[in-house]
PDB file of C-alpha atoms in Angstrom:
ATOM      1  CA  UNK A  29     -19.397 -41.306  73.232  1.00  0.00           C
ATOM      2  CA  UNK A  30     -18.080 -42.035  76.727  1.00  0.00           C
ATOM      3  CA  UNK A  31     -18.064 -45.852  76.150  1.00  0.00           C
ATOM      4  CA  UNK A  32     -16.092 -45.245  72.947  1.00  0.00           C
ATOM      5  CA  UNK A  33     -13.572 -43.130  74.710  1.00  0.00           C
ATOM      6  CA  UNK A  34     -13.126 -45.799  77.403  1.00  0.00           C
ATOM      7  CA  UNK A  35     -12.365 -48.339  74.650  1.00  0.00           C
ATOM      8  CA  UNK A  36      -9.876 -46.284  72.747  1.00  0.00           C
ATOM      9  CA  UNK A  37      -7.898 -45.509  75.951  1.00  0.00           C
ATOM     10  CA  UNK A  38      -7.282 -49.311  76.604  1.00  0.00           C
ATOM     11  CA  UNK A  39      -3.616 -50.264  76.447  1.00  0.00           C
ATOM     12  CA  UNK A  40      -2.419 -51.413  73.055  1.00  0.00           C
ATOM     13  CA  UNK A  41       1.016 -52.775  72.135  1.00  0.00           C
ATOM     14  CA  UNK A  42       2.641 -50.677  69.334  1.00  0.00           C
ATOM     15  CA  UNK A  43       4.732 -51.685  66.275  1.00  0.00           C
ATOM     16  CA  UNK A  44       5.991 -48.097  65.766  1.00  0.00           C
ATOM     17  CA  UNK A  45       9.655 -47.732  66.915  1.00  0.00           C
ATOM     18  CA  UNK A  46      11.422 -44.386  66.572  1.00  0.00           C
ATOM     19  CA  UNK A  47       9.404 -43.401  63.493  1.00  0.00           C
ATOM     20  CA  UNK A  48      10.248 -46.635  61.575  1.00  0.00           C
ATOM     21  CA  UNK A  49       8.400 -49.942  60.969  1.00  0.00           C
ATOM     22  CA  UNK A  50       9.743 -52.598  63.370  1.00  0.00           C
ATOM     23  CA  UNK A  51      11.889 -54.819  61.184  1.00  0.00           C
ATOM     24  CA  UNK A  52      11.483 -57.755  63.535  1.00  0.00           C
ATOM     25  CA  UNK A  53       7.913 -58.225  62.484  1.00  0.00           C
ATOM     26  CA  UNK A  54       6.794 -59.595  59.124  1.00  0.00           C
ATOM     27  CA  UNK A  55       4.065 -57.530  57.356  1.00  0.00           C
ATOM     28  CA  UNK A  56       1.487 -58.326  54.703  1.00  0.00           C
ATOM     29  CA  UNK A  57      -0.980 -56.426  52.593  1.00  0.00           C
ATOM     30  CA  UNK A  58      -4.733 -57.121  53.066  1.00  0.00           C
ATOM     31  CA  UNK A  59      -8.015 -55.532  51.753  1.00  0.00           C
ATOM     32  CA  UNK A  60      -9.517 -52.980  54.051  1.00  0.00           C
ATOM     33  CA  UNK A  61     -12.664 -54.626  55.517  1.00  0.00           C
ATOM     34  CA  UNK A  62     -15.873 -53.098  54.262  1.00  0.00           C
ATOM     35  CA  UNK A  63     -17.177 -52.873  57.815  1.00  0.00           C
ATOM     36  CA  UNK A  64     -14.149 -50.694  58.785  1.00  0.00           C
ATOM     37  CA  UNK A  65     -16.235 -47.526  58.630  1.00  0.00           C
ATOM     38  CA  UNK A  66     -13.417 -45.175  59.849  1.00  0.00           C
ATOM     39  CA  UNK A  67     -11.184 -45.872  56.825  1.00  0.00           C
ATOM     40  CA  UNK A  68     -13.659 -46.087  53.873  1.00  0.00           C
ATOM     41  CA  UNK A  69     -13.451 -43.637  50.974  1.00  0.00           C
ATOM     42  CA  UNK A  70      -9.877 -42.445  51.446  1.00  0.00           C
ATOM     43  CA  UNK A  71      -8.601 -43.401  47.962  1.00  0.00           C
ATOM     44  CA  UNK A  72      -6.971 -46.742  48.742  1.00  0.00           C
ATOM     45  CA  UNK A  73      -8.312 -50.167  49.354  1.00  0.00           C
ATOM     46  CA  UNK A  74      -5.504 -52.181  50.873  1.00  0.00           C
ATOM     47  CA  UNK A  75      -3.739 -51.876  54.332  1.00  0.00           C
ATOM     48  CA  UNK A  76      -0.582 -53.275  55.862  1.00  0.00           C
ATOM     49  CA  UNK A  77      -0.633 -55.490  58.934  1.00  0.00           C
ATOM     50  CA  UNK A  78       0.514 -55.436  61.614  1.00  0.00           C
ATOM     51  CA  UNK A  79      -0.553 -51.777  61.668  1.00  0.00           C
ATOM     52  CA  UNK A  80       1.172 -49.165  63.616  1.00  0.00           C
ATOM     53  CA  UNK A  81      -0.842 -50.058  66.759  1.00  0.00           C
ATOM     54  CA  UNK A  82       0.145 -53.693  66.745  1.00  0.00           C
ATOM     55  CA  UNK A  83      -3.030 -55.135  65.311  1.00  0.00           C
ATOM     56  CA  UNK A  84      -2.419 -58.475  63.726  1.00  0.00           C
ATOM     57  CA  UNK A  85      -5.661 -59.141  61.975  1.00  0.00           C
ATOM     58  CA  UNK A  86      -8.275 -57.148  60.013  1.00  0.00           C
ATOM     59  CA  UNK A  87     -10.997 -57.956  62.608  1.00  0.00           C
ATOM     60  CA  UNK A  88      -8.851 -56.623  65.419  1.00  0.00           C
ATOM     61  CA  UNK A  89      -7.982 -53.357  63.520  1.00  0.00           C
ATOM     62  CA  UNK A  90     -11.679 -52.891  62.610  1.00  0.00           C
ATOM     63  CA  UNK A  91     -12.949 -53.501  66.219  1.00  0.00           C
ATOM     64  CA  UNK A  92     -10.485 -51.039  67.686  1.00  0.00           C
ATOM     65  CA  UNK A  93     -10.927 -48.364  64.990  1.00  0.00           C
ATOM     66  CA  UNK A  94     -14.748 -48.392  65.533  1.00  0.00           C
ATOM     67  CA  UNK A  95     -14.023 -46.662  68.961  1.00  0.00           C
ATOM     68  CA  UNK A  96     -12.891 -43.505  67.172  1.00  0.00           C
ATOM     69  CA  UNK A  97     -15.931 -43.090  64.894  1.00  0.00           C
ATOM     70  CA  UNK A  98     -17.984 -41.054  67.481  1.00  0.00           C
ATOM     71  CA  UNK A  99     -15.036 -38.690  68.033  1.00  0.00           C
ATOM     72  CA  UNK A 100     -14.580 -38.351  64.288  1.00  0.00           C
ATOM     73  CA  UNK A 101     -18.241 -37.571  63.821  1.00  0.00           C
ATOM     74  CA  UNK A 102     -17.756 -34.508  66.041  1.00  0.00           C
ATOM     75  CA  UNK A 103     -15.676 -33.064  63.210  1.00  0.00           C
ATOM     76  CA  UNK A 104     -12.973 -31.826  65.549  1.00  0.00           C
ATOM     77  CA  UNK A 105     -10.383 -31.688  62.758  1.00  0.00           C
ATOM     78  CA  UNK A 106     -10.663 -31.922  58.869  1.00  0.00           C
ATOM     79  CA  UNK A 107      -7.663 -34.412  58.760  1.00  0.00           C
ATOM     80  CA  UNK A 108      -8.503 -36.554  61.734  1.00  0.00           C
ATOM     81  CA  UNK A 109      -9.600 -39.404  59.572  1.00  0.00           C
ATOM     82  CA  UNK A 110      -6.418 -39.351  57.520  1.00  0.00           C
ATOM     83  CA  UNK A 111      -4.265 -39.258  60.658  1.00  0.00           C
ATOM     84  CA  UNK A 112      -6.146 -42.173  62.377  1.00  0.00           C
ATOM     85  CA  UNK A 113      -6.274 -44.370  59.235  1.00  0.00           C
ATOM     86  CA  UNK A 114      -2.548 -43.981  58.709  1.00  0.00           C
ATOM     87  CA  UNK A 115      -2.248 -45.774  62.044  1.00  0.00           C
ATOM     88  CA  UNK A 116      -5.087 -48.285  61.813  1.00  0.00           C
ATOM     89  CA  UNK A 117      -4.891 -49.026  58.122  1.00  0.00           C
ATOM     90  CA  UNK A 118      -1.476 -47.851  56.765  1.00  0.00           C
ATOM     91  CA  UNK A 119      -1.516 -47.635  52.961  1.00  0.00           C
ATOM     92  CA  UNK A 120       0.193 -50.661  51.323  1.00  0.00           C
ATOM     93  CA  UNK A 121       3.173 -49.215  49.306  1.00  0.00           C
ATOM     94  CA  UNK A 122       6.667 -50.528  48.635  1.00  0.00           C
ATOM     95  CA  UNK A 123       7.958 -48.028  51.208  1.00  0.00           C
ATOM     96  CA  UNK A 124       6.260 -47.542  54.484  1.00  0.00           C
ATOM     97  CA  UNK A 125       4.771 -44.027  54.897  1.00  0.00           C
ATOM     98  CA  UNK A 126       4.597 -42.778  58.483  1.00  0.00           C
ATOM     99  CA  UNK A 127       2.218 -39.957  59.796  1.00  0.00           C
ATOM    100  CA  UNK A 128       3.955 -36.670  60.399  1.00  0.00           C
ATOM    101  CA  UNK A 129       4.428 -35.288  63.927  1.00  0.00           C
ATOM    102  CA  UNK A 130       2.901 -31.908  62.823  1.00  0.00           C
ATOM    103  CA  UNK A 131      -0.239 -33.717  61.646  1.00  0.00           C
ATOM    104  CA  UNK A 132      -0.528 -35.552  64.935  1.00  0.00           C
ATOM    105  CA  UNK A 133      -0.068 -32.303  66.775  1.00  0.00           C
ATOM    106  CA  UNK A 134      -2.686 -30.501  64.763  1.00  0.00           C
ATOM    107  CA  UNK A 135      -5.231 -33.210  65.184  1.00  0.00           C
ATOM    108  CA  UNK A 136      -4.514 -33.562  68.886  1.00  0.00           C
ATOM    109  CA  UNK A 137      -4.790 -29.847  69.512  1.00  0.00           C
ATOM    110  CA  UNK A 138      -8.229 -29.736  67.978  1.00  0.00           C
ATOM    111  CA  UNK A 139      -9.645 -33.114  69.145  1.00  0.00           C
ATOM    112  CA  UNK A 140      -8.263 -33.515  72.628  1.00  0.00           C
ATOM    113  CA  UNK A 141     -10.481 -30.659  74.024  1.00  0.00           C
ATOM    114  CA  UNK A 142     -13.546 -32.701  72.763  1.00  0.00           C
ATOM    115  CA  UNK A 143     -12.186 -35.760  74.611  1.00  0.00           C
ATOM    116  CA  UNK A 144     -11.790 -33.534  77.608  1.00  0.00           C
ATOM    117  CA  UNK A 145     -15.376 -32.681  77.607  1.00  0.00           C
ATOM    118  CA  UNK A 146     -15.997 -36.269  78.659  1.00  0.00           C
ATOM    119  CA  UNK A 147     -13.119 -36.365  81.118  1.00  0.00           C
ATOM    120  CA  UNK A 148     -10.530 -38.301  79.025  1.00  0.00           C
ATOM    121  CA  UNK A 149      -7.034 -37.165  78.028  1.00  0.00           C
ATOM    122  CA  UNK A 150      -5.329 -37.751  74.709  1.00  0.00           C
ATOM    123  CA  UNK A 151      -4.300 -41.494  74.855  1.00  0.00           C
ATOM    124  CA  UNK A 152      -0.620 -42.243  75.520  1.00  0.00           C
ATOM    125  CA  UNK A 153      -0.500 -44.564  72.483  1.00  0.00           C
ATOM    126  CA  UNK A 154      -0.929 -41.524  70.229  1.00  0.00           C
ATOM    127  CA  UNK A 155       1.690 -39.314  71.917  1.00  0.00           C
ATOM    128  CA  UNK A 156       2.894 -37.091  68.980  1.00  0.00           C
ATOM    129  CA  UNK A 157       6.664 -37.147  69.915  1.00  0.00           C
ATOM    130  CA  UNK A 158       6.897 -40.873  68.874  1.00  0.00           C
ATOM    131  CA  UNK A 159       6.246 -39.800  65.238  1.00  0.00           C
ATOM    132  CA  UNK A 160       9.077 -38.512  63.024  1.00  0.00           C
ATOM    133  CA  UNK A 161       9.428 -34.886  62.174  1.00  0.00           C
ATOM    134  CA  UNK A 162       8.378 -33.854  58.714  1.00  0.00           C
ATOM    135  CA  UNK A 163      10.533 -35.304  55.985  1.00  0.00           C
ATOM    136  CA  UNK A 164      10.162 -37.053  52.664  1.00  0.00           C
ATOM    137  CA  UNK A 165       8.913 -40.417  53.827  1.00  0.00           C
ATOM    138  CA  UNK A 166       6.033 -39.068  55.923  1.00  0.00           C
ATOM    139  CA  UNK A 167       2.625 -37.961  54.908  1.00  0.00           C
ATOM    140  CA  UNK A 168       2.054 -34.365  54.061  1.00  0.00           C
ATOM    141  CA  UNK A 169       2.451 -32.100  57.141  1.00  0.00           C
ATOM    142  CA  UNK A 170      -0.722 -30.253  58.195  1.00  0.00           C
ATOM    143  CA  UNK A 171       0.151 -26.965  59.832  1.00  0.00           C
ATOM    144  CA  UNK A 172      -2.022 -25.323  62.462  1.00  0.00           C
ATOM    145  CA  UNK A 173      -4.581 -23.156  60.841  1.00  0.00           C
ATOM    146  CA  UNK A 174      -7.281 -20.753  62.041  1.00  0.00           C
ATOM    147  CA  UNK A 175      -9.527 -22.541  59.545  1.00  0.00           C
ATOM    148  CA  UNK A 176      -9.721 -25.631  61.656  1.00  0.00           C
ATOM    149  CA  UNK A 177     -13.198 -25.792  63.093  1.00  0.00           C
ATOM    150  CA  UNK A 178     -13.419 -25.289  66.875  1.00  0.00           C
ATOM    151  CA  UNK A 179     -15.657 -28.078  67.828  1.00  0.00           C
ATOM    152  CA  UNK A 180     -17.982 -27.512  70.882  1.00  0.00           C
ATOM    153  CA  UNK A 181     -18.820 -29.776  73.855  1.00  0.00           C
ATOM    154  CA  UNK A 182     -22.429 -28.931  73.472  1.00  0.00           C
ATOM    155  CA  UNK A 183     -24.522 -31.365  71.516  1.00  0.00           C
ATOM    156  CA  UNK A 184     -27.591 -30.195  69.663  1.00  0.00           C
ATOM    157  CA  UNK A 185     -30.879 -31.351  71.243  1.00  0.00           C
ATOM    158  CA  UNK A 186     -34.562 -31.191  70.154  1.00  0.00           C
ATOM    159  CA  UNK A 187     -36.108 -28.081  71.675  1.00  0.00           C
ATOM    160  CA  UNK A 188     -39.605 -26.785  72.320  1.00  0.00           C
ATOM    161  CA  UNK A 189     -40.490 -23.370  70.692  1.00  0.00           C
ATOM    162  CA  UNK A 190     -42.251 -20.990  73.046  1.00  0.00           C
ATOM    163  CA  UNK A 191     -43.872 -18.851  70.381  1.00  0.00           C
ATOM    164  CA  UNK A 192     -43.796 -18.009  66.741  1.00  0.00           C
ATOM    165  CA  UNK A 193     -42.126 -14.704  67.622  1.00  0.00           C
ATOM    166  CA  UNK A 194     -39.276 -16.485  69.343  1.00  0.00           C
ATOM    167  CA  UNK A 195     -38.803 -18.657  66.273  1.00  0.00           C
ATOM    168  CA  UNK A 196     -38.699 -15.707  63.923  1.00  0.00           C
ATOM    169  CA  UNK A 197     -35.944 -14.202  66.103  1.00  0.00           C
ATOM    170  CA  UNK A 198     -33.988 -17.454  65.838  1.00  0.00           C
ATOM    171  CA  UNK A 199     -34.519 -17.483  62.061  1.00  0.00           C
ATOM    172  CA  UNK A 200     -33.117 -13.942  61.842  1.00  0.00           C
ATOM    173  CA  UNK A 201     -29.944 -14.887  63.847  1.00  0.00           C
ATOM    174  CA  UNK A 202     -29.309 -18.049  61.787  1.00  0.00           C
ATOM    175  CA  UNK A 203     -27.438 -18.560  58.513  1.00  0.00           C
ATOM    176  CA  UNK A 204     -29.896 -21.209  57.363  1.00  0.00           C
ATOM    177  CA  UNK A 205     -33.288 -22.534  58.187  1.00  0.00           C
ATOM    178  CA  UNK A 206     -34.621 -25.674  56.629  1.00  0.00           C
ATOM    179  CA  UNK A 207     -37.467 -28.152  56.994  1.00  0.00           C
ATOM    180  CA  UNK A 208     -36.522 -31.741  56.145  1.00  0.00           C
ATOM    181  CA  UNK A 209     -37.511 -35.398  56.595  1.00  0.00           C
ATOM    182  CA  UNK A 210     -35.074 -38.013  57.842  1.00  0.00           C
ATOM    183  CA  UNK A 211     -35.507 -41.587  56.735  1.00  0.00           C
ATOM    184  CA  UNK A 212     -33.824 -44.434  58.484  1.00  0.00           C
ATOM    185  CA  UNK A 213     -31.412 -46.486  56.365  1.00  0.00           C
ATOM    186  CA  UNK A 214     -31.120 -50.135  56.515  1.00  0.00           C
ATOM    187  CA  UNK A 215     -28.266 -51.112  58.841  1.00  0.00           C
ATOM    188  CA  UNK A 216     -24.934 -51.006  57.189  1.00  0.00           C
ATOM    189  CA  UNK A 217     -21.686 -51.363  59.129  1.00  0.00           C
ATOM    190  CA  UNK A 218     -19.619 -49.673  56.356  1.00  0.00           C
ATOM    191  CA  UNK A 219     -21.685 -46.438  56.580  1.00  0.00           C
ATOM    192  CA  UNK A 220     -21.457 -43.746  59.199  1.00  0.00           C
ATOM    193  CA  UNK A 221     -24.732 -42.206  58.254  1.00  0.00           C
ATOM    194  CA  UNK A 222     -27.875 -43.969  59.669  1.00  0.00           C
ATOM    195  CA  UNK A 223     -30.417 -41.706  58.032  1.00  0.00           C
ATOM    196  CA  UNK A 224     -30.976 -40.291  54.554  1.00  0.00           C
ATOM    197  CA  UNK A 225     -32.751 -37.082  53.409  1.00  0.00           C
ATOM    198  CA  UNK A 226     -36.356 -37.402  52.233  1.00  0.00           C
ATOM    199  CA  UNK A 227     -37.156 -36.250  48.698  1.00  0.00           C
ATOM    200  CA  UNK A 228     -38.792 -33.128  49.860  1.00  0.00           C
ATOM    201  CA  UNK A 229     -36.561 -30.325  51.251  1.00  0.00           C
ATOM    202  CA  UNK A 230     -37.997 -26.910  52.180  1.00  0.00           C
ATOM    203  CA  UNK A 231     -35.326 -24.239  52.441  1.00  0.00           C
ATOM    204  CA  UNK A 232     -36.688 -21.244  54.277  1.00  0.00           C
ATOM    205  CA  UNK A 233     -33.380 -19.508  54.418  1.00  0.00           C
ATOM    206  CA  UNK A 234     -30.072 -20.503  52.723  1.00  0.00           C
ATOM    207  CA  UNK A 235     -27.841 -17.619  53.874  1.00  0.00           C
ATOM    208  CA  UNK A 236     -24.421 -17.682  52.162  1.00  0.00           C
ATOM    209  CA  UNK A 237     -25.170 -20.939  50.397  1.00  0.00           C
ATOM    210  CA  UNK A 238     -26.619 -21.096  46.911  1.00  0.00           C
ATOM    211  CA  UNK A 239     -30.123 -22.596  47.032  1.00  0.00           C
ATOM    212  CA  UNK A 240     -29.028 -25.792  45.326  1.00  0.00           C
ATOM    213  CA  UNK A 241     -26.147 -26.425  47.692  1.00  0.00           C
ATOM    214  CA  UNK A 242     -28.207 -27.165  50.716  1.00  0.00           C
ATOM    215  CA  UNK A 243     -29.080 -30.796  50.029  1.00  0.00           C
ATOM    216  CA  UNK A 244     -25.420 -31.702  49.544  1.00  0.00           C
ATOM    217  CA  UNK A 245     -24.284 -29.842  52.739  1.00  0.00           C
ATOM    218  CA  UNK A 246     -27.062 -31.591  54.755  1.00  0.00           C
ATOM    219  CA  UNK A 247     -26.055 -34.969  53.435  1.00  0.00           C
ATOM    220  CA  UNK A 248     -22.581 -34.227  54.683  1.00  0.00           C
ATOM    221  CA  UNK A 249     -23.954 -33.164  58.028  1.00  0.00           C
ATOM    222  CA  UNK A 250     -25.898 -36.475  58.336  1.00  0.00           C
ATOM    223  CA  UNK A 251     -22.667 -38.466  57.901  1.00  0.00           C
ATOM    224  CA  UNK A 252     -20.349 -36.361  60.118  1.00  0.00           C
ATOM    225  CA  UNK A 253     -22.486 -35.105  62.946  1.00  0.00           C
ATOM    226  CA  UNK A 254     -23.677 -38.544  64.293  1.00  0.00           C
ATOM    227  CA  UNK A 255     -24.021 -37.202  67.773  1.00  0.00           C
ATOM    228  CA  UNK A 256     -26.543 -34.542  66.839  1.00  0.00           C
ATOM    229  CA  UNK A 257     -28.399 -36.844  64.536  1.00  0.00           C
ATOM    230  CA  UNK A 258     -28.554 -39.396  67.236  1.00  0.00           C
ATOM    231  CA  UNK A 259     -30.118 -36.841  69.633  1.00  0.00           C
ATOM    232  CA  UNK A 260     -32.746 -35.838  67.087  1.00  0.00           C
ATOM    233  CA  UNK A 261     -33.699 -39.460  66.443  1.00  0.00           C
ATOM    234  CA  UNK A 262     -33.732 -40.633  70.044  1.00  0.00           C
ATOM    235  CA  UNK A 263     -37.498 -40.243  70.286  1.00  0.00           C
ATOM    236  CA  UNK A 264     -37.902 -40.757  66.457  1.00  0.00           C
ATOM    237  CA  UNK A 265     -35.992 -44.006  65.785  1.00  0.00           C
ATOM    238  CA  UNK A 266     -37.524 -44.421  62.362  1.00  0.00           C
ATOM    239  CA  UNK A 267     -36.915 -40.839  61.320  1.00  0.00           C
ATOM    240  CA  UNK A 268     -39.281 -37.842  61.162  1.00  0.00           C
ATOM    241  CA  UNK A 269     -39.761 -34.263  60.042  1.00  0.00           C
ATOM    242  CA  UNK A 270     -37.572 -31.582  61.633  1.00  0.00           C
ATOM    243  CA  UNK A 271     -36.914 -27.880  61.334  1.00  0.00           C
ATOM    244  CA  UNK A 272     -33.189 -27.040  61.684  1.00  0.00           C
ATOM    245  CA  UNK A 273     -31.436 -23.768  62.110  1.00  0.00           C
ATOM    246  CA  UNK A 274     -27.730 -23.032  62.304  1.00  0.00           C
ATOM    247  CA  UNK A 275     -24.572 -21.509  60.888  1.00  0.00           C
ATOM    248  CA  UNK A 276     -22.385 -22.040  57.868  1.00  0.00           C
ATOM    249  CA  UNK A 277     -18.597 -22.268  58.105  1.00  0.00           C
ATOM    250  CA  UNK A 278     -16.956 -23.090  54.801  1.00  0.00           C
ATOM    251  CA  UNK A 279     -18.420 -26.377  53.608  1.00  0.00           C
ATOM    252  CA  UNK A 280     -19.774 -27.209  57.175  1.00  0.00           C
ATOM    253  CA  UNK A 281     -23.183 -26.780  58.434  1.00  0.00           C
ATOM    254  CA  UNK A 282     -23.483 -26.482  62.160  1.00  0.00           C
ATOM    255  CA  UNK A 283     -26.959 -27.186  63.558  1.00  0.00           C
ATOM    256  CA  UNK A 284     -27.649 -24.832  66.543  1.00  0.00           C
ATOM    257  CA  UNK A 285     -31.443 -25.431  67.023  1.00  0.00           C
ATOM    258  CA  UNK A 286     -33.701 -28.318  66.130  1.00  0.00           C
ATOM    259  CA  UNK A 287     -37.472 -28.740  66.424  1.00  0.00           C
ATOM    260  CA  UNK A 288     -39.641 -31.764  65.676  1.00  0.00           C
ATOM    261  CA  UNK A 289     -42.268 -30.745  63.233  1.00  0.00           C
ATOM    262  CA  UNK A 290     -45.616 -31.956  64.435  1.00  0.00           C
ATOM    263  CA  UNK A 291     -49.230 -30.878  64.900  1.00  0.00           C
ATOM    264  CA  UNK A 292     -48.425 -30.182  68.541  1.00  0.00           C
ATOM    265  CA  UNK A 293     -45.758 -27.691  67.445  1.00  0.00           C
ATOM    266  CA  UNK A 294     -48.209 -25.257  65.935  1.00  0.00           C
ATOM    267  CA  UNK A 295     -45.632 -22.343  66.437  1.00  0.00           C
ATOM    268  CA  UNK A 296     -43.433 -23.948  63.767  1.00  0.00           C
ATOM    269  CA  UNK A 297     -46.048 -23.764  60.944  1.00  0.00           C
ATOM    270  CA  UNK A 298     -47.017 -20.226  62.016  1.00  0.00           C
ATOM    271  CA  UNK A 299     -43.408 -19.012  62.045  1.00  0.00           C
ATOM    272  CA  UNK A 300     -42.703 -20.662  58.694  1.00  0.00           C
ATOM    273  CA  UNK A 301     -45.691 -19.006  57.085  1.00  0.00           C
ATOM    274  CA  UNK A 302     -44.907 -15.559  58.607  1.00  0.00           C
ATOM    275  CA  UNK A 303     -41.189 -15.753  57.546  1.00  0.00           C
ATOM    276  CA  UNK A 304     -42.037 -15.050  53.959  1.00  0.00           C
ATOM    277  CA  UNK A 305     -43.044 -11.514  54.808  1.00  0.00           C
ATOM    278  CA  UNK A 306     -40.949 -11.109  57.924  1.00  0.00           C
ATOM    279  CA  UNK A 307     -38.277  -8.403  58.079  1.00  0.00           C
ATOM    280  CA  UNK A 308     -35.453  -8.796  60.533  1.00  0.00           C
ATOM    281  CA  UNK A 309     -34.398  -5.915  62.620  1.00  0.00           C
ATOM    282  CA  UNK A 310     -30.814  -4.721  62.826  1.00  0.00           C
TER     283      UNK A 310
END
């Protein structure tokens, strides 16, 4: 994460002047590279070059955009990807569409604190006052909203359970408790997720979710929370079985506690067995 932030703060010459495309530069439409993971699955497949950050080639835009993927994985703002890709991979239309200032401000206000966790400010190349105020030629403005998730500086880590009693207390406080197996995918530069869910998924507690929703939400977690998944797999590079607990906010699962399921962790099996008859107090 720190290395990525160092890269994205490097000086880049911009092509964006007073909210308009610089007429002195010729532009062309190219296919968004498959290995440009940041801007896949947004509903369009071609981008205009030079882009708003002055990148002349698809390779340069892809290399620079990769620096933002770890921040995006922290899920600091639901529209961060849209904002960033409007700069790195502008949609190729007859009329240029600029990102709105309000969108920039909303993303900055949510994501800059995460960058601050690692000692880095919001980069000067993305100062929001350079973007036009909301009008017909800009992308849809995104107002500030209390629904925007408040990302945390704390990354999830594998923990050791002291006792089955402690685990049952954690289960009671959590929205969900699930036992799952992570399987490492073949390396793919176009995918954010590095692991997939195994076929067997044991949901001990689904909380506000319907039982059948858990697999889909966990698949989304695998893609978006790369930092957490990386911490879990640090000592399990090929995957493994884990017990996860956490909270549910809208469509988002937030993993608060994670334990590696192994014979050495006998407390996990004991707590899982007792949970079926356990009654939470309060």
